[in-house]
Amino acid sequence: MKENEMTILTRPPAEVALSLSEALVVSSNAPVLLLDGDLRVVAASASFFRAFQIDPVLVSGCSLADLGAGEWNGSRLRSLLRATASGQAAISAYEMDLVRGGHPDRKLVLNAQKLDYGHDADVRVLLTIADVTDARFADKLKDDLLREKAILLQELQHRVANSLQIIASVLMLSARRVNSDETRRHLYDAHNRVMSIAALQQRLSVSTVGSVPLGSYFRDLCESIAASMIADRDQLSLEVRSDDSVAEADVSVSLGLIVTELVINALKHAFPGGRRGTIKIDYRSEDLDWTLTVVDDGVGMPKIPSTIKAGLGSSIVTALARQLDAQVEITRADPGTEVRIVHMAPPVSAASEPVVAV
């Protein structure tokens, strides 16, 4: 056995622990200080000297308050470290601004704890320091960019809604000037669709990004459709029922377009000859499963399936449902027609056993 190994083994355990603590601090890759009960520096890591431009020769035995040009002499920090040294508390994620003449200010996060050696003769406090200045600046820059993006997005949505309303006005003027009844009907259909999409844009422009309450969203949308397509509210009415579900903005757009197409289709075909009736929109969700239902009490579907022709609206609804991974279900409501858009989350299957090639 070598002489230095014999010396270590014969030293008291507490003294060995103290020496090991100092060695670990000195070799640490992070800025670390080992302080005694009087908050004097016992040991410091090389990374501490590099990070804060402090001469190692002047550190050993120096009070923390005297380090550098006194920038570590904060009353709040001293109080916390004294409480830590006495065992009354421990510093966890304490933030401080390090202000030094001739250097940029730095934002630091400090953690400190008392090291337990089984007795109070040699108090040691381990102080670790993390410089989070660059990370906080990056976070602030990201937040500023997100706010700017949100403002630009709302401005874009507002402009798009205004442009759509202008297009709708042009379509309406064109419809009034043409002589062909078929052309006029197509122009009116285009006008109604454009107005509905404009209502979607206006609703989304005032919604919280990423969190659109679907109940109020559908009600505002149906109010817009009714204003442009229902001449007599006593004859035809729209009813919206929904739970407190919310959806991401892109999902709500797809759902809104589906509701628009189904409601417009019902208004056009379910109530011929001045027939009275009601169109009901209902949305319910549970976890990741949800169901959107649009049902009317109109004349219903033709009894002969071969006479049913899929129009543009049906194609749009089918395509939008496919984007949402949902299924379209159409049934007779007796009276009327019920259309359900159903989304069922795939079941969570247990992890399969690994396959071993033989």
Coordinates of C-alpha atoms in Angstrom, one line a residue:
M1 CA 0.0 0.0 0.0
K2 CA 1.3 3.4 -0.9
E3 CA 2.0 6.1 1.7
N4 CA -0.6 8.5 0.5
E5 CA -3.3 5.8 0.5
M6 CA -2.4 4.9 4.1
T7 CA -2.6 8.5 5.1
I8 CA -6.1 8.8 3.6
L9 CA -7.3 5.6 5.3
T10 CA -6.0 6.7 8.7
R11 CA -7.6 10.2 8.5
P12 CA -11.0 10.7 10.2
P13 CA -14.0 10.0 7.9
A14 CA -15.3 13.6 8.1
E15 CA -11.9 14.9 7.0
V16 CA -11.8 12.5 4.1
A17 CA -15.4 13.6 3.1
L18 CA -14.3 17.3 3.3
S19 CA -11.3 16.6 1.0
L20 CA -13.5 14.7 -1.5
S21 CA -16.0 17.5 -1.6
E22 CA -13.3 20.0 -2.4
A23 CA -11.9 17.8 -5.1
L24 CA -15.3 17.3 -6.7
V25 CA -15.9 21.1 -6.7
V26 CA -12.6 21.9 -8.2
S27 CA -13.1 19.3 -11.0
S28 CA -16.7 20.3 -11.8
N29 CA -17.5 21.5 -15.3
A30 CA -20.2 23.8 -14.0
P31 CA -19.6 27.0 -12.0
V32 CA -19.6 25.8 -8.4
L33 CA -18.5 27.3 -5.0
L34 CA -17.9 25.4 -1.7
L35 CA -18.4 27.8 1.2
D36 CA -17.8 27.4 4.9
G37 CA -20.2 28.5 7.7
D38 CA -19.0 32.1 7.4
L39 CA -19.6 32.2 3.7
R40 CA -15.9 32.1 2.9
V41 CA -14.7 30.3 -0.3
V42 CA -13.2 26.9 0.5
A43 CA -13.0 25.7 -3.1
A44 CA -14.2 26.8 -6.5
S45 CA -14.4 25.1 -9.9
A46 CA -12.2 26.3 -12.8
S47 CA -15.4 27.0 -14.8
F48 CA -16.5 29.5 -12.1
F49 CA -13.2 31.5 -12.6
R50 CA -13.7 31.4 -16.4
A51 CA -17.3 32.3 -16.4
F52 CA -17.0 35.4 -14.2
Q53 CA -13.4 36.4 -14.9
I54 CA -12.1 36.1 -11.4
D55 CA -8.4 35.4 -10.5
P56 CA -8.1 32.0 -8.7
V57 CA -5.2 33.3 -6.6
L58 CA -7.6 35.8 -4.9
V59 CA -10.4 33.4 -4.1
S60 CA -9.2 30.8 -1.5
G61 CA -10.4 32.0 1.9
C62 CA -12.0 35.1 0.5
S63 CA -15.5 36.0 1.6
L64 CA -18.2 35.6 -1.0
A65 CA -19.1 39.3 -0.5
D66 CA -15.5 40.3 -1.5
L67 CA -15.3 38.3 -4.7
G68 CA -14.6 40.4 -7.8
A69 CA -15.7 44.0 -7.3
G70 CA -18.3 43.1 -4.7
E71 CA -21.0 42.1 -7.2
W72 CA -21.7 39.0 -5.1
N73 CA -22.4 41.1 -2.0
G74 CA -26.2 41.0 -2.1
S75 CA -28.1 41.2 1.2
R76 CA -30.8 38.8 -0.1
L77 CA -28.2 36.3 -1.2
R78 CA -26.3 36.5 2.1
S79 CA -29.5 35.9 4.1
L80 CA -30.4 32.9 2.1
L81 CA -26.9 31.4 2.3
R82 CA -26.8 31.9 6.1
A83 CA -30.1 30.2 6.4
T84 CA -28.8 27.3 4.3
A85 CA -25.6 27.1 6.4
S86 CA -27.6 26.9 9.6
G87 CA -29.8 24.1 8.1
Q88 CA -33.0 26.1 8.2
A89 CA -33.5 26.3 4.5
A90 CA -32.0 25.5 1.1
I91 CA -31.8 27.7 -1.9
S92 CA -33.7 26.4 -4.9
A93 CA -33.7 28.2 -8.3
Y94 CA -33.0 31.6 -6.8
E95 CA -32.6 34.2 -9.5
M96 CA -30.3 37.2 -9.3
D97 CA -28.9 39.8 -11.7
L98 CA -25.1 40.0 -11.7
V99 CA -24.1 43.5 -12.4
R100 CA -20.4 44.2 -13.0
G101 CA -18.7 47.3 -14.3
G102 CA -17.4 46.9 -17.8
H103 CA -19.3 43.6 -18.4
P104 CA -22.8 42.9 -19.6
D105 CA -25.4 42.1 -16.9
R106 CA -26.0 38.4 -16.5
K107 CA -29.1 36.6 -15.3
L108 CA -28.1 33.8 -12.9
V109 CA -30.0 30.9 -11.2
L110 CA -28.5 29.7 -8.0
N111 CA -29.0 26.5 -6.0
A112 CA -27.4 25.9 -2.6
Q113 CA -27.5 23.2 0.1
K114 CA -25.7 22.3 3.2
L115 CA -23.5 19.3 3.1
D116 CA -24.1 16.9 5.9
Y117 CA -20.9 15.3 7.4
G118 CA -22.6 14.0 10.6
H119 CA -21.4 16.9 12.8
D120 CA -21.5 20.7 12.8
A121 CA -17.8 21.4 13.3
D122 CA -17.1 21.9 9.6
V123 CA -20.1 23.5 7.9
R124 CA -20.0 23.4 4.1
V125 CA -22.4 24.9 1.7
L126 CA -22.4 23.8 -2.0
L127 CA -23.4 26.7 -4.3
T128 CA -24.1 26.0 -7.9
I129 CA -24.5 28.8 -10.5
A130 CA -26.2 28.6 -13.9
D131 CA -26.0 31.5 -16.3
V132 CA -29.4 31.6 -18.1
T133 CA -29.0 35.0 -19.7
D134 CA -28.8 33.7 -23.3
A135 CA -31.7 31.3 -22.7
R136 CA -33.9 34.0 -21.3
F137 CA -33.1 36.3 -24.2
A138 CA -34.0 33.5 -26.6
D139 CA -37.3 32.9 -24.8
K140 CA -38.1 36.6 -24.9
L141 CA -37.2 36.8 -28.6
K142 CA -39.5 33.7 -29.2
D143 CA -42.3 35.3 -27.3
D144 CA -42.0 38.5 -29.2
L145 CA -42.0 36.7 -32.5
L146 CA -45.1 34.7 -31.5
R147 CA -46.9 37.9 -30.5
E148 CA -45.9 39.5 -33.8
K149 CA -47.1 36.4 -35.7
A150 CA -50.4 36.4 -33.9
I151 CA -51.0 40.1 -34.7
L152 CA -50.1 39.5 -38.4
L153 CA -52.3 36.5 -38.5
Q154 CA -55.3 38.4 -37.1
E155 CA -54.6 41.2 -39.6
L156 CA -54.5 38.7 -42.5
Q157 CA -57.7 37.1 -41.4
H158 CA -59.4 40.5 -41.2
R159 CA -58.3 41.4 -44.7
V160 CA -59.3 38.0 -46.1
A161 CA -62.8 38.4 -44.5
N162 CA -63.2 41.8 -46.0
S163 CA -62.0 40.6 -49.4
L164 CA -64.5 37.7 -49.3
Q165 CA -67.3 40.1 -48.5
I166 CA -66.4 42.3 -51.5
I167 CA -66.4 39.2 -53.7
A168 CA -69.8 38.2 -52.3
S169 CA -71.2 41.6 -53.2
V170 CA -69.9 41.4 -56.7
L171 CA -71.5 37.9 -57.1
M172 CA -74.8 39.3 -55.8
L173 CA -74.7 42.2 -58.3
S174 CA -73.9 39.8 -61.1
A175 CA -76.8 37.5 -60.1
R176 CA -79.2 40.4 -60.3
R177 CA -78.1 41.4 -63.8
V178 CA -78.1 38.0 -65.6
N179 CA -81.1 36.8 -67.5
S180 CA -80.5 33.0 -67.1
D181 CA -82.3 31.5 -64.1
E182 CA -79.8 28.7 -63.9
T183 CA -76.8 31.1 -64.0
R184 CA -78.5 33.3 -61.4
R185 CA -79.0 30.2 -59.1
H186 CA -75.3 29.3 -59.4
L187 CA -74.3 32.8 -58.6
Y188 CA -76.5 32.9 -55.5
D189 CA -75.0 29.6 -54.4
A190 CA -71.5 31.0 -54.8
H191 CA -72.5 34.1 -52.9
N192 CA -73.9 32.1 -50.0
R193 CA -70.7 30.0 -49.8
V194 CA -68.5 33.0 -49.9
M195 CA -70.5 34.8 -47.2
S196 CA -70.3 31.7 -45.0
I197 CA -66.5 31.5 -45.4
A198 CA -66.3 35.2 -44.6
A199 CA -68.2 34.6 -41.4
L200 CA -65.7 31.8 -40.5
Q201 CA -62.8 34.2 -41.0
Q202 CA -64.4 36.9 -38.9
R203 CA -65.1 34.5 -36.1
L204 CA -61.6 33.1 -36.1
S205 CA -60.0 36.5 -36.2
V206 CA -61.3 37.2 -32.7
S207 CA -60.8 33.7 -31.3
T208 CA -57.9 32.7 -29.1
V209 CA -55.3 31.0 -31.3
G210 CA -55.4 27.3 -30.8
S211 CA -58.5 27.3 -28.6
V212 CA -61.8 28.0 -30.4
P213 CA -65.0 27.4 -28.4
L214 CA -67.2 25.4 -30.8
G215 CA -70.6 26.2 -29.3
S216 CA -70.4 30.0 -29.8
Y217 CA -68.5 29.4 -33.1
F218 CA -71.3 27.4 -34.6
R219 CA -73.9 29.8 -33.3
D220 CA -72.3 32.8 -34.9
L221 CA -71.8 30.9 -38.1
C222 CA -75.4 29.8 -38.3
E223 CA -76.6 33.3 -37.5
S224 CA -74.6 34.6 -40.5
I225 CA -76.1 31.9 -42.7
A226 CA -79.6 32.6 -41.5
A227 CA -79.1 36.3 -42.1
S228 CA -78.2 35.7 -45.8
M229 CA -80.4 32.8 -46.7
I230 CA -83.6 32.8 -44.5
A231 CA -86.1 35.5 -45.4
D232 CA -88.7 34.5 -42.8
R233 CA -87.3 33.3 -39.4
D234 CA -90.8 32.2 -38.4
Q235 CA -90.8 29.8 -41.3
L236 CA -87.3 28.3 -41.0
S237 CA -85.0 28.3 -38.0
L238 CA -81.5 27.1 -37.0
E239 CA -80.8 25.6 -33.6
V240 CA -77.3 25.0 -32.3
R241 CA -76.5 22.8 -29.3
S242 CA -73.0 21.9 -28.1
D243 CA -71.1 21.0 -25.0
D244 CA -68.1 23.0 -23.9
S245 CA -65.8 21.5 -26.5
V246 CA -62.9 23.5 -28.0
A247 CA -60.8 22.8 -31.0
E248 CA -57.7 24.0 -32.7
A249 CA -58.1 26.8 -35.3
D250 CA -57.5 24.6 -38.3
V251 CA -59.9 21.9 -37.1
S252 CA -62.6 24.5 -36.3
V253 CA -62.3 25.8 -39.9
S254 CA -63.0 22.3 -41.3
L255 CA -65.9 21.8 -38.9
G256 CA -67.3 25.2 -39.8
L257 CA -67.1 24.5 -43.5
I258 CA -68.9 21.1 -43.0
V259 CA -71.7 22.8 -41.0
T260 CA -72.0 25.5 -43.7
E261 CA -72.3 23.0 -46.5
L262 CA -74.8 20.8 -44.6
V263 CA -77.0 23.7 -43.5
I264 CA -77.0 25.3 -47.0
N265 CA -77.9 22.0 -48.5
A266 CA -80.8 21.5 -46.1
L267 CA -82.1 25.1 -46.7
K268 CA -82.0 24.5 -50.5
H269 CA -83.6 21.0 -50.7
A270 CA -85.4 20.1 -47.4
F271 CA -88.1 22.7 -47.4
P272 CA -89.6 23.1 -50.9
G273 CA -92.8 25.1 -51.5
G274 CA -92.6 27.3 -48.4
R275 CA -92.5 24.3 -46.1
R276 CA -91.8 25.2 -42.4
G277 CA -89.1 23.5 -40.5
T278 CA -86.0 23.5 -38.3
I279 CA -82.4 22.6 -38.8
K280 CA -80.6 21.4 -35.7
I281 CA -76.8 21.4 -35.3
D282 CA -75.3 19.4 -32.4
Y283 CA -71.7 18.8 -31.4
R284 CA -70.5 16.5 -28.6
S285 CA -67.1 15.2 -27.6
E286 CA -65.6 12.8 -25.1
D287 CA -61.8 12.6 -24.9
L288 CA -60.7 12.3 -28.5
D289 CA -64.0 11.1 -29.8
W290 CA -66.5 13.6 -31.2
T291 CA -69.7 13.7 -33.2
L292 CA -71.2 16.5 -35.3
T293 CA -74.8 16.1 -36.2
V294 CA -76.9 18.2 -38.6
V295 CA -80.6 17.1 -38.8
D296 CA -83.6 18.7 -40.4
D297 CA -87.3 17.8 -40.3
G298 CA -87.8 18.5 -44.0
V299 CA -89.0 16.2 -46.9
G300 CA -86.2 13.8 -46.4
M301 CA -84.2 11.8 -49.0
P302 CA -85.7 10.3 -52.1
K303 CA -87.1 6.8 -51.5
I304 CA -85.3 5.4 -54.5
P305 CA -81.5 5.5 -53.9
S306 CA -80.7 5.6 -57.6
T307 CA -82.2 9.0 -57.8
I308 CA -79.8 10.6 -55.3
K309 CA -77.1 12.5 -57.0
A310 CA -74.0 13.7 -55.1
G311 CA -73.5 17.4 -55.6
L312 CA -70.7 19.8 -54.9
G313 CA -71.7 20.2 -51.3
S314 CA -71.6 16.5 -50.6
S315 CA -68.2 16.2 -52.2
I316 CA -66.9 19.0 -50.0
V317 CA -68.3 17.5 -46.8
T318 CA -66.8 14.1 -47.7
A319 CA -63.4 15.6 -48.4
L320 CA -63.4 17.6 -45.2
A321 CA -64.5 14.6 -43.1
R322 CA -61.7 12.6 -44.6
Q323 CA -59.1 15.3 -43.6
L324 CA -60.4 15.0 -40.0
D325 CA -60.2 11.2 -40.1
A326 CA -64.0 11.1 -39.6
Q327 CA -66.8 9.1 -41.2
V328 CA -70.0 10.6 -42.8
E329 CA -73.2 8.8 -41.9
I330 CA -76.5 9.8 -43.6
T331 CA -79.8 8.4 -42.4
R332 CA -83.6 9.2 -42.7
A333 CA -84.8 11.1 -39.7
D334 CA -88.5 10.5 -40.3
P335 CA -89.2 13.2 -41.1
G336 CA -86.2 14.8 -42.6
T337 CA -82.5 13.8 -42.9
E338 CA -79.8 13.3 -40.4
V339 CA -76.1 13.6 -41.2
R340 CA -73.5 12.6 -38.7
I341 CA -69.8 13.3 -38.9
V342 CA -68.2 10.8 -36.5
H343 CA -64.6 10.7 -35.3
M344 CA -63.5 7.7 -33.2
A345 CA -60.0 7.7 -31.8
P346 CA -58.1 4.4 -32.7
P347 CA -58.0 2.1 -29.7
V348 CA -54.7 1.9 -27.8
S349 CA -53.3 -1.5 -28.3
A350 CA -50.8 -3.2 -26.1
A351 CA -47.2 -3.2 -27.2
S352 CA -46.6 -6.2 -29.4
E353 CA -44.0 -8.8 -28.5
P354 CA -40.7 -8.4 -30.3
V355 CA -40.3 -10.6 -33.3
V356 CA -37.1 -12.7 -33.2
A357 CA -35.8 -13.9 -36.5
V358 CA -34.8 -17.6 -36.4

